[in-house]
XYZ file of C-alpha atoms in Angstrom:
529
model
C 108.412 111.436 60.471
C 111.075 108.437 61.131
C 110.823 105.736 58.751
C 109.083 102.454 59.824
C 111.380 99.996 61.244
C 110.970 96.399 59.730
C 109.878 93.881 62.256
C 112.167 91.650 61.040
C 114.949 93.738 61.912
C 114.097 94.092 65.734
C 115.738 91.563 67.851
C 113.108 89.376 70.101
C 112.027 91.529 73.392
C 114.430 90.825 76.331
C 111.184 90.073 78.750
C 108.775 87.364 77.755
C 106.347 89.496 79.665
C 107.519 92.883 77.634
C 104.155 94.612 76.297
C 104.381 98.444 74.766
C 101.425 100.814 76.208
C 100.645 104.168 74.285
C 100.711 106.968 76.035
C 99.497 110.809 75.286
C 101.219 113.147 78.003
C 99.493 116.944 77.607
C 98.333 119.755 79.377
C 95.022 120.399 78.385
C 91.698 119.098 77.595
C 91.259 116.783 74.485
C 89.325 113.818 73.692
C 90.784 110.569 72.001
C 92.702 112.051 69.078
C 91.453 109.875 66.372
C 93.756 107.031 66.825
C 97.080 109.215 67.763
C 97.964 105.359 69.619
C 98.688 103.903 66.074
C 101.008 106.672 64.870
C 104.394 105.757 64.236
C 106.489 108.659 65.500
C 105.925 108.286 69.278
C 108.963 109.208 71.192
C 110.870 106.901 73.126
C 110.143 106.651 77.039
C 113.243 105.685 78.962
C 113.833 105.673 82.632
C 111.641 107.145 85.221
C 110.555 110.646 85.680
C 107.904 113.682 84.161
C 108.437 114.308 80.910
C 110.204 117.440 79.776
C 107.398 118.140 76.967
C 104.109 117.446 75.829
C 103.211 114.542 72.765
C 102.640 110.693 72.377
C 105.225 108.301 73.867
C 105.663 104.284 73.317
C 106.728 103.377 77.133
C 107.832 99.778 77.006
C 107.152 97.555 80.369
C 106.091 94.392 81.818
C 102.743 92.445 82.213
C 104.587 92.183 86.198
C 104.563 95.605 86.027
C 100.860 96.034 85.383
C 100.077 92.901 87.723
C 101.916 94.967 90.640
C 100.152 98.163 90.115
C 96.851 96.483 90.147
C 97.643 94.965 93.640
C 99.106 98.066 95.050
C 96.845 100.868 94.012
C 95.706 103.156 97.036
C 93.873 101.204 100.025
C 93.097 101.043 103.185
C 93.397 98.317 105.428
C 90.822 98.646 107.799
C 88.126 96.245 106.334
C 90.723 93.354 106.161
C 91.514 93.999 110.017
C 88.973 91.240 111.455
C 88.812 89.385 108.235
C 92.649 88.972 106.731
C 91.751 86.009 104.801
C 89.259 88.387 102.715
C 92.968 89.868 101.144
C 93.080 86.846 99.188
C 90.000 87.254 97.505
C 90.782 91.236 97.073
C 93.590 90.399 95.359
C 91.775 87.886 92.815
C 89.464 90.735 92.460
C 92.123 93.065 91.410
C 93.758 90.502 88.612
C 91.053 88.164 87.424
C 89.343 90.672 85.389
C 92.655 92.188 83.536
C 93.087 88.075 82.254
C 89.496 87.573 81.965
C 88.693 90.559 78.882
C 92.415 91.350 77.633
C 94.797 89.876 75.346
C 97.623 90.769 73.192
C 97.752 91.391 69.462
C 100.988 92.638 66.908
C 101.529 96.004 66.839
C 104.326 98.472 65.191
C 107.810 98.091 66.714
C 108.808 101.613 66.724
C 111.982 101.174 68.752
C 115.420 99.199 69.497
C 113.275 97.750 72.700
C 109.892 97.986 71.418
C 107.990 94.649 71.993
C 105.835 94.955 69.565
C 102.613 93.312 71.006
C 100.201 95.945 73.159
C 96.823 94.945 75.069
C 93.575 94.392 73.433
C 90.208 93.294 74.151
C 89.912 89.593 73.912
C 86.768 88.174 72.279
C 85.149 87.854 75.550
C 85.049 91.080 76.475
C 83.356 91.907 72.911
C 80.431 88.842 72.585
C 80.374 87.756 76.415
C 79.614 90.859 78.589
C 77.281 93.160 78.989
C 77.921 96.631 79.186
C 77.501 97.020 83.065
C 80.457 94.424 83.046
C 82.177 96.552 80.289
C 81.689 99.247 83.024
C 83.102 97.082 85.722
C 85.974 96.041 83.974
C 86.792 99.642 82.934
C 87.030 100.716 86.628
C 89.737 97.899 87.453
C 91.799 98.580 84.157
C 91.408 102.148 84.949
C 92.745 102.164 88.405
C 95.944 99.505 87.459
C 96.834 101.561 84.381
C 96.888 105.083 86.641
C 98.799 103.381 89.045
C 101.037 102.316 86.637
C 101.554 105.073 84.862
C 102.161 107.185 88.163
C 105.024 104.669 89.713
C 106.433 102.975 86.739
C 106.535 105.772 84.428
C 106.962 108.747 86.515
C 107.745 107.542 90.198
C 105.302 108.356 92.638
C 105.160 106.648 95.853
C 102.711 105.171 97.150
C 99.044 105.820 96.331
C 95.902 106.711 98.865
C 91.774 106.663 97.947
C 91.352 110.002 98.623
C 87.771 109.252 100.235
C 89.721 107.881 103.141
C 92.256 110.522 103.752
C 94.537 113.508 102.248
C 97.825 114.592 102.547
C 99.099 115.410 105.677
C 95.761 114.655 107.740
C 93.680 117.571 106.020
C 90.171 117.355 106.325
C 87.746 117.466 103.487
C 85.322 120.091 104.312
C 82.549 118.625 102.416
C 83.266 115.366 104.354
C 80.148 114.282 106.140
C 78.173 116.845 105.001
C 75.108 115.957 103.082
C 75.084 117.086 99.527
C 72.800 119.553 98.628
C 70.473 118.371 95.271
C 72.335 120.057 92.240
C 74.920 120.911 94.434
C 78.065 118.435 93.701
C 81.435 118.685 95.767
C 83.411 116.403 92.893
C 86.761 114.932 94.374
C 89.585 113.017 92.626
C 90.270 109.042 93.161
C 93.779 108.994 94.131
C 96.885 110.676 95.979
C 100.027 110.505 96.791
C 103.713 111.995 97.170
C 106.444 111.890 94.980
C 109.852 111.685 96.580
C 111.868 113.149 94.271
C 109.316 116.929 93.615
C 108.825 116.642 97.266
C 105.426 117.143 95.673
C 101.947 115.734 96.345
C 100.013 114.348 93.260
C 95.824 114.391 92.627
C 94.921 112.098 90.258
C 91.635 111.060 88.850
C 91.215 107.829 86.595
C 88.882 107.711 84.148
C 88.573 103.859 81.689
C 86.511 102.692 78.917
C 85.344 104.916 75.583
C 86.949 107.496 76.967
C 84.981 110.627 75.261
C 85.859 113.821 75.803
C 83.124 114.684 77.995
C 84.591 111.785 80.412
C 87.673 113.069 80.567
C 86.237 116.784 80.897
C 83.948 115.773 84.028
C 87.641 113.878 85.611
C 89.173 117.220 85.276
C 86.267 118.639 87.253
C 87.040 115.890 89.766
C 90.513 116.218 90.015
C 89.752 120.382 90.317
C 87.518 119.652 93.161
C 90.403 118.372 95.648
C 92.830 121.242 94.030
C 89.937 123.617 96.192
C 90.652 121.463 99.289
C 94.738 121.662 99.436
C 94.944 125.361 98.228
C 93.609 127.227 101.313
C 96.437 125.026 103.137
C 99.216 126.218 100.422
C 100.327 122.658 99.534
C 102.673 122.454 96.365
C 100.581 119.883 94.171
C 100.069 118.239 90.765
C 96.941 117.489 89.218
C 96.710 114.238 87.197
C 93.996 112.494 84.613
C 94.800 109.680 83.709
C 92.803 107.940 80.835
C 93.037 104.537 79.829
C 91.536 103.465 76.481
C 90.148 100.124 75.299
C 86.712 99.479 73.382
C 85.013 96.417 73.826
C 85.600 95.308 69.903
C 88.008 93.062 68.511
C 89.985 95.126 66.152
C 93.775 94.903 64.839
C 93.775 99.207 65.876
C 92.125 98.288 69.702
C 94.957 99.191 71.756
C 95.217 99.562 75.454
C 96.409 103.275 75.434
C 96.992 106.210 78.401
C 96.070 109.772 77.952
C 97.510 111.938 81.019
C 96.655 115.462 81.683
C 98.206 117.437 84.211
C 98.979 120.735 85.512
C 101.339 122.586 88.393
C 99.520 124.286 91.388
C 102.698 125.900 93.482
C 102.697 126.552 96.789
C 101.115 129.847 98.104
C 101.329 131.430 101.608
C 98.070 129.603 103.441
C 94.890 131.836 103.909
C 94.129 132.337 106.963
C 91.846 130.584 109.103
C 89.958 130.471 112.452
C 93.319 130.085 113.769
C 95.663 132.150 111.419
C 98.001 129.113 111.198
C 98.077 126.223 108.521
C 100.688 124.091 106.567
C 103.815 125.439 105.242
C 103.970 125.313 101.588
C 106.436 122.610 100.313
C 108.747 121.640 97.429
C 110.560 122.805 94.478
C 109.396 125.985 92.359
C 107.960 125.357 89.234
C 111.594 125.603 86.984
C 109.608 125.926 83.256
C 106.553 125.239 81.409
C 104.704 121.669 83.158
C 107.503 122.495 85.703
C 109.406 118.932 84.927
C 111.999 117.598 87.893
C 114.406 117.646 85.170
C 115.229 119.073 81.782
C 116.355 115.286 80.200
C 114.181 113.127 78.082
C 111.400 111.594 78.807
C 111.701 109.558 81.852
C 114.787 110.681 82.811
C 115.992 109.975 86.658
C 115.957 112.848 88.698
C 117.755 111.230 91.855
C 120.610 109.463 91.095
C 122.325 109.028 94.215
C 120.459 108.279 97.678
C 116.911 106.697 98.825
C 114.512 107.111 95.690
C 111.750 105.531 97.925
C 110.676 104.615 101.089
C 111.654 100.956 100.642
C 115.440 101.809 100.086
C 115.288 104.321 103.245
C 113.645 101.944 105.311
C 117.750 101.269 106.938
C 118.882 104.865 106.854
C 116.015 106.253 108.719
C 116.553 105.287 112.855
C 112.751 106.770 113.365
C 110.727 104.162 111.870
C 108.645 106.674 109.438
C 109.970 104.820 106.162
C 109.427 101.599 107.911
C 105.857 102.612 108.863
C 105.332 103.711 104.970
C 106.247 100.548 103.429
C 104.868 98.345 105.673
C 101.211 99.617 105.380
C 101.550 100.107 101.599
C 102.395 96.104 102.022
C 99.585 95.086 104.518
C 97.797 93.679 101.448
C 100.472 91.026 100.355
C 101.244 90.614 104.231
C 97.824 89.366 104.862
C 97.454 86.863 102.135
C 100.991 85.127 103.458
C 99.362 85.164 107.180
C 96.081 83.909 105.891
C 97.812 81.039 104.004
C 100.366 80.341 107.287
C 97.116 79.885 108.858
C 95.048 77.769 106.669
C 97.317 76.473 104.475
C 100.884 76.302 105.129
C 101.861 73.833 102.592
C 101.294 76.821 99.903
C 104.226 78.793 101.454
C 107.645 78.320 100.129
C 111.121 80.413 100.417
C 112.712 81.577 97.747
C 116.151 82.969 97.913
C 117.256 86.240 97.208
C 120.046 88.295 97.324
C 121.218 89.808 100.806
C 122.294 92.684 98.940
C 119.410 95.334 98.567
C 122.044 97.625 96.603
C 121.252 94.807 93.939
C 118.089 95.413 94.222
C 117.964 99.596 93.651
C 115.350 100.006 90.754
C 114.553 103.430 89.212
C 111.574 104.772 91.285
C 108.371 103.366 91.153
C 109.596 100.298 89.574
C 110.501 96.223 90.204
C 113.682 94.762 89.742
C 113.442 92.416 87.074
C 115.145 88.956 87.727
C 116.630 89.182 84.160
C 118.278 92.266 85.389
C 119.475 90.840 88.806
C 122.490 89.244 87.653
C 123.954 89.130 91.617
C 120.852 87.184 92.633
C 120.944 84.852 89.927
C 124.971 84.037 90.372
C 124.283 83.234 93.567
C 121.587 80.950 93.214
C 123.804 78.931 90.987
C 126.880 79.066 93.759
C 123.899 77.804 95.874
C 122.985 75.036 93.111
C 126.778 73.685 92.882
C 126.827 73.311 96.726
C 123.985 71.035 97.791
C 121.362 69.281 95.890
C 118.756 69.968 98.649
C 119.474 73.633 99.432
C 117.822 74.993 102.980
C 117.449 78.069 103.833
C 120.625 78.210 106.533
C 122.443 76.946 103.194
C 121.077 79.959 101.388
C 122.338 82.340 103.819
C 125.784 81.308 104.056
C 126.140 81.838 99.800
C 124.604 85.198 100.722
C 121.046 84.899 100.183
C 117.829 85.492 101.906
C 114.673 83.327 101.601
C 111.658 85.525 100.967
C 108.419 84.039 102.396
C 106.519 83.602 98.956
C 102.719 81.844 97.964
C 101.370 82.116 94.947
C 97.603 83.651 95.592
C 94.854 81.336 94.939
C 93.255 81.587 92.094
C 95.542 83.743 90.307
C 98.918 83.526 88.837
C 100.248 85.754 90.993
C 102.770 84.883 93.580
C 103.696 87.232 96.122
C 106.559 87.175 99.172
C 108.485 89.828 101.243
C 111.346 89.720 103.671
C 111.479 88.161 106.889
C 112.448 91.738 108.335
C 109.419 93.023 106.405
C 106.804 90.479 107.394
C 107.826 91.009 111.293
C 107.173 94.747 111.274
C 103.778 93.945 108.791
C 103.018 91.652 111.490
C 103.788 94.246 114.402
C 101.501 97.019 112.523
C 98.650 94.582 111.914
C 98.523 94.035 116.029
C 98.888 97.731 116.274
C 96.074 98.622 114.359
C 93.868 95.875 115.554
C 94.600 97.506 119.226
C 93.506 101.238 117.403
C 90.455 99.464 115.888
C 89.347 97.371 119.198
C 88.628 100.893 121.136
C 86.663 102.499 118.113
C 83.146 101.176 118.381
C 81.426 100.785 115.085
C 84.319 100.510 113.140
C 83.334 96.763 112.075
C 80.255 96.546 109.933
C 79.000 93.724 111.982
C 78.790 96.986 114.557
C 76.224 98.690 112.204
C 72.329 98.880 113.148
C 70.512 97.158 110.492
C 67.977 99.824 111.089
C 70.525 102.916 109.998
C 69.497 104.330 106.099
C 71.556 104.452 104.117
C 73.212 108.296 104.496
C 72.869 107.738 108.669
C 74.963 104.850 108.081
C 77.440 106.308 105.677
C 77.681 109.528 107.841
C 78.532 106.732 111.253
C 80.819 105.242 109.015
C 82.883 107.727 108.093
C 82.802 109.307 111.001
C 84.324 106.605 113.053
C 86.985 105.553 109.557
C 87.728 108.929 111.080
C 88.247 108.246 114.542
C 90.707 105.358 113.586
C 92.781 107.479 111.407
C 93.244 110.522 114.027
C 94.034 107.822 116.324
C 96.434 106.109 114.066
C 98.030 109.642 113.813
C 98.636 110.056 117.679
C 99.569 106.234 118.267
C 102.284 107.054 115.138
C 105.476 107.425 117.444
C 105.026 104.532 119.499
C 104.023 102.316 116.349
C 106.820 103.454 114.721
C 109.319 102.493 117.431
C 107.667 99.599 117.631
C 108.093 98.150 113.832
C 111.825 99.048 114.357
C 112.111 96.820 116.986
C 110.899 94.640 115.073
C 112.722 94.820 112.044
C 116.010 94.985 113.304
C 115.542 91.904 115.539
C 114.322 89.593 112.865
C 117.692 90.482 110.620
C 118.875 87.110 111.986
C 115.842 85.007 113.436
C 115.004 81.454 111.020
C 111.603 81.604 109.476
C 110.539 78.721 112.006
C 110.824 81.233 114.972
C 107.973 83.345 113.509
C 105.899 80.758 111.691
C 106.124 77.603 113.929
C 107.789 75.604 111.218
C 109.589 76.334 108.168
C 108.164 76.516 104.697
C 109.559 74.231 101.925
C 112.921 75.671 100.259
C 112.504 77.210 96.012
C 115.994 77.468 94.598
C 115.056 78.217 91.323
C 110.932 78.999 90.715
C 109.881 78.364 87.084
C 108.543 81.621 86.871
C 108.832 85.472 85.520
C 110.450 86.767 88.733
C 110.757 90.442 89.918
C 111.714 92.081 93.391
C 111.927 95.368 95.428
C 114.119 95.625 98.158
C 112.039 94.324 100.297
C 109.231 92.172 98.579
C 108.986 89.907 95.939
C 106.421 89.084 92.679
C 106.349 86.122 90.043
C 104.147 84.675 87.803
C 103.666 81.523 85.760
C 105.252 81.321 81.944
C 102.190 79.296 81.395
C 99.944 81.844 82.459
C 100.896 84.701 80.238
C 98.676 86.529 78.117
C 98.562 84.648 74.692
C 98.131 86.404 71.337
């Protein structure tokens, strides 16, 4: 076992937001391992990627990191089409309850860039809740901390709730169908596909105690849509993710991830009704847990070309990247309209580089503004020119301005791209065509008189309808968000919005950025120990 590093030793963390997260990577069942989160031989996580082997791990990242995962985890629009404005309350949803029950304590710095502070239970959570809130809270900390550990850690794209759809348009065969008593058809929470495996990934999330019969039952759950993608001979990963936290105050009450998982390769499909089915997909399984690549934990492996959908969105003439990112973005894009509408003194521009190679983070990650050293040189050209920088004065230095407002409520502040927000805005008008000849799609639609499984049967049924119909409108939606894209790369934010939001040269705030969108928040709102 190393020897203990002496705090005193370890230089101050780089990021003011920098917060280390335990995390147990295995591949079979277990329960909470006695406090394996407070050993002092966890290996050092570095990059982005699946692990090459099995053990505890001391991944250091962000509190922007965690804020971003808990806004982008798996969703679907379709509730937010009449009602946009409600996005600004999901998103306060999402983050108040991570500041409202967590904290940060001292914990062992174990390496060079350790930060050596995790996340705890606050005092709140312990003497102020209930255990129904306990439960509440465990289900939002659950479903940031998978999403985190998924992108941030290991890369995967974006994330689905599987109860609205599966990869590539398979149907759920026990969708619909009314569940026979003692007869359970248990399903995972999440999916999504990694770019790099050319894999999809089932993942269940699972928050709280964490006992080992909670974690047993998620593997159950995460089994149950393994029985729905084999007959159709999709390459696959299975993924539990559970996050730990108890609701006392206690120096050894870390915030720590356990992750199970396991390799289902693609088979020939069986064969159906029809004899015919998807084509299996992917990269062989190349050694025990069947890791991209044989490095160290976290180790990249795609180092040259697109590692997401964002960085593809210019290289790929057919709109599908486009189409990607901007519904994984709909979220963010409908809190900025909602504002523009109601509020447009909240929006402001903040200028960013032009130059998305800048911009290239490992996958599944933001681009910290600490590391964006192009950005920041230009902003100080920009500084030295004028005292009253616009945005036209931004763009001749080389910058962008990225429509940002910081969400009520929160200390969030969220922007994207001008290019972005037009082909957002194009999808949103698409959809809202798609939703407008689906009858019963709204809930004001429902009969008050429905039960309760009549009305969950209509309403999935039609959820349904719009998604087969999103499929066939696909092309033409596509083509459209191109068009859009490409002929904003030059239009002035007052062309789009009426009138053009006040200028930011330099926001007091933690700053990060994809190539396309942008996050901040507050020094004064951090997490205080």
């Amino acid at each position: 076992m190393p020897a203990k590093k002496k705090t005193k030793d370890l230089k101050p963390p780089r990021y003011r937001d920098a917060i280390d997260i335990p995390v147990l990577f295995r591949d079979g069942p277990g329960g909470r391992t006695r406090r394996g989160w407070r050993r002092t031989d966890h290996d050092e996580w570095t990059g982005v990627g699946f692990p090459s082997k099995d053990g505890w791990y001391l991944p250091t990242t962000t509190w922007r990191e965690i804020l971003h995962a808990a806004i982008s985890v798996g969703r679907d629009i379709s509730p937010w089409l009449s009602h946009p404005h409600y996005a600004v309350r999901e998103i306060g949803a999402r983050v108040a309850p991570l500041n409202a029950y967590l904290d940060l304590h001292d914990a062992p710095s174990l390496h060079h860039h350790s930060a050596g502070r995790r996340l705890t239970a606050n005092i709140v959570l312990e003497q102020g809740t209930e255990s129904s809130a306990f439960g509440a809270f465990s289900y939002r900390l659950g479903m940031t901390m998978t999403e985190w550990a998924c992108r941030s850690l290991m890369g995967l794209g974006q994330t689905w709730h599987i109860e609205n759809s599966w990869p590539q348009g398979i149907k759920d065969p026990a969708s619909g169908v009314k569940a026979v008593k003692g007869q359970k058809n248990p399903r995972p929470d999440l999916w999504g596909k990694h770019l790099a495996e050319s894999r999809y990934w089932l993942i269940e999330a699972k928050a709280g105690t964490i006992t080992r019969a909670q974690l047993d039952h998620g593997w159950k759950q995460v089994q149950g849509g393994c029985s729905v993608l084999h007959p159709h001979g999709l390459d696959h990963r299975l993924l539990l993710c559970g996050t730990g936290i108890k609701r006392g105050v206690s120096r050894a009450n870390d915030v720590f991830v356990i992750i199970r998982h396991e390799h289902h390769p693609g088979t020939p499909p069986s064969s159906g009704p029809t004899g015919s089915g998807p084509t299996p997909n992917g990269p062989q399984p190349t050694g025990p847990g069947s890791p991209p690549s044989s490095g160290s934990a976290g180790s990249d492996s795609t180092p040259g070309g697109p590692r997401s959908a964002e960085e593809a969105i210019n290289e790929d003439d057919t709109g599908g990247a486009l189409l990607e990112v901007a519904r994984a973005k709909m979220l963010p894009y409908l809190v900025l309209r909602s504002l523009q509408q109601s509020s447009f003194s909240r929006l402001r521009l903040v200028p960013v580089s032009q130059n998305r190679t800048w911009r290239r983070p490992q996958p599944g990650r933001l681009t910290l503004m600490e590391d964006d050293g192009g950005t920041r040189e230009l902003r100080d050209a920009l500084r030295r020119r004028t005292s009253s920088p616009t945005d036209a004065d931004a763009r001749q230095v080389g910058l962008e301005g990225f429509l940002t407002a910081r969400v009520p409520h929160t200390e969030v502040t969220l922007g994207m791209s001008r290019q972005l927000y037009a082909a957002c805005a194009e999808l949103f008008q698409a959809d809202r065509e798609i939703a407008a000849r689906i009858p019963g799609l709204r809930a004001e639609d429902h009969s008050p008189e429905m039960d309760d499984h009549d009305l969950d049967a209509r309403s999935r049924a039609v959820r349904r309808e719009y998604r087969e119909r999103q499929e066939e409108a696909r092309p033409h939606v596509q083509r459209r968000l191109r068009a859009a894209f490409s002929d904003t790369r030059e239009q002035p934010w007052e062309a789009r919005l009426g009138d053009t939001p006040g200028f930011t040269l330099a926001p007091a705030a933690l700053e990060a950025t994809t190539p396309e969108t942008y996050l901040a928040i507050n020094l004064d709102d951090l997490l205080r120990r």
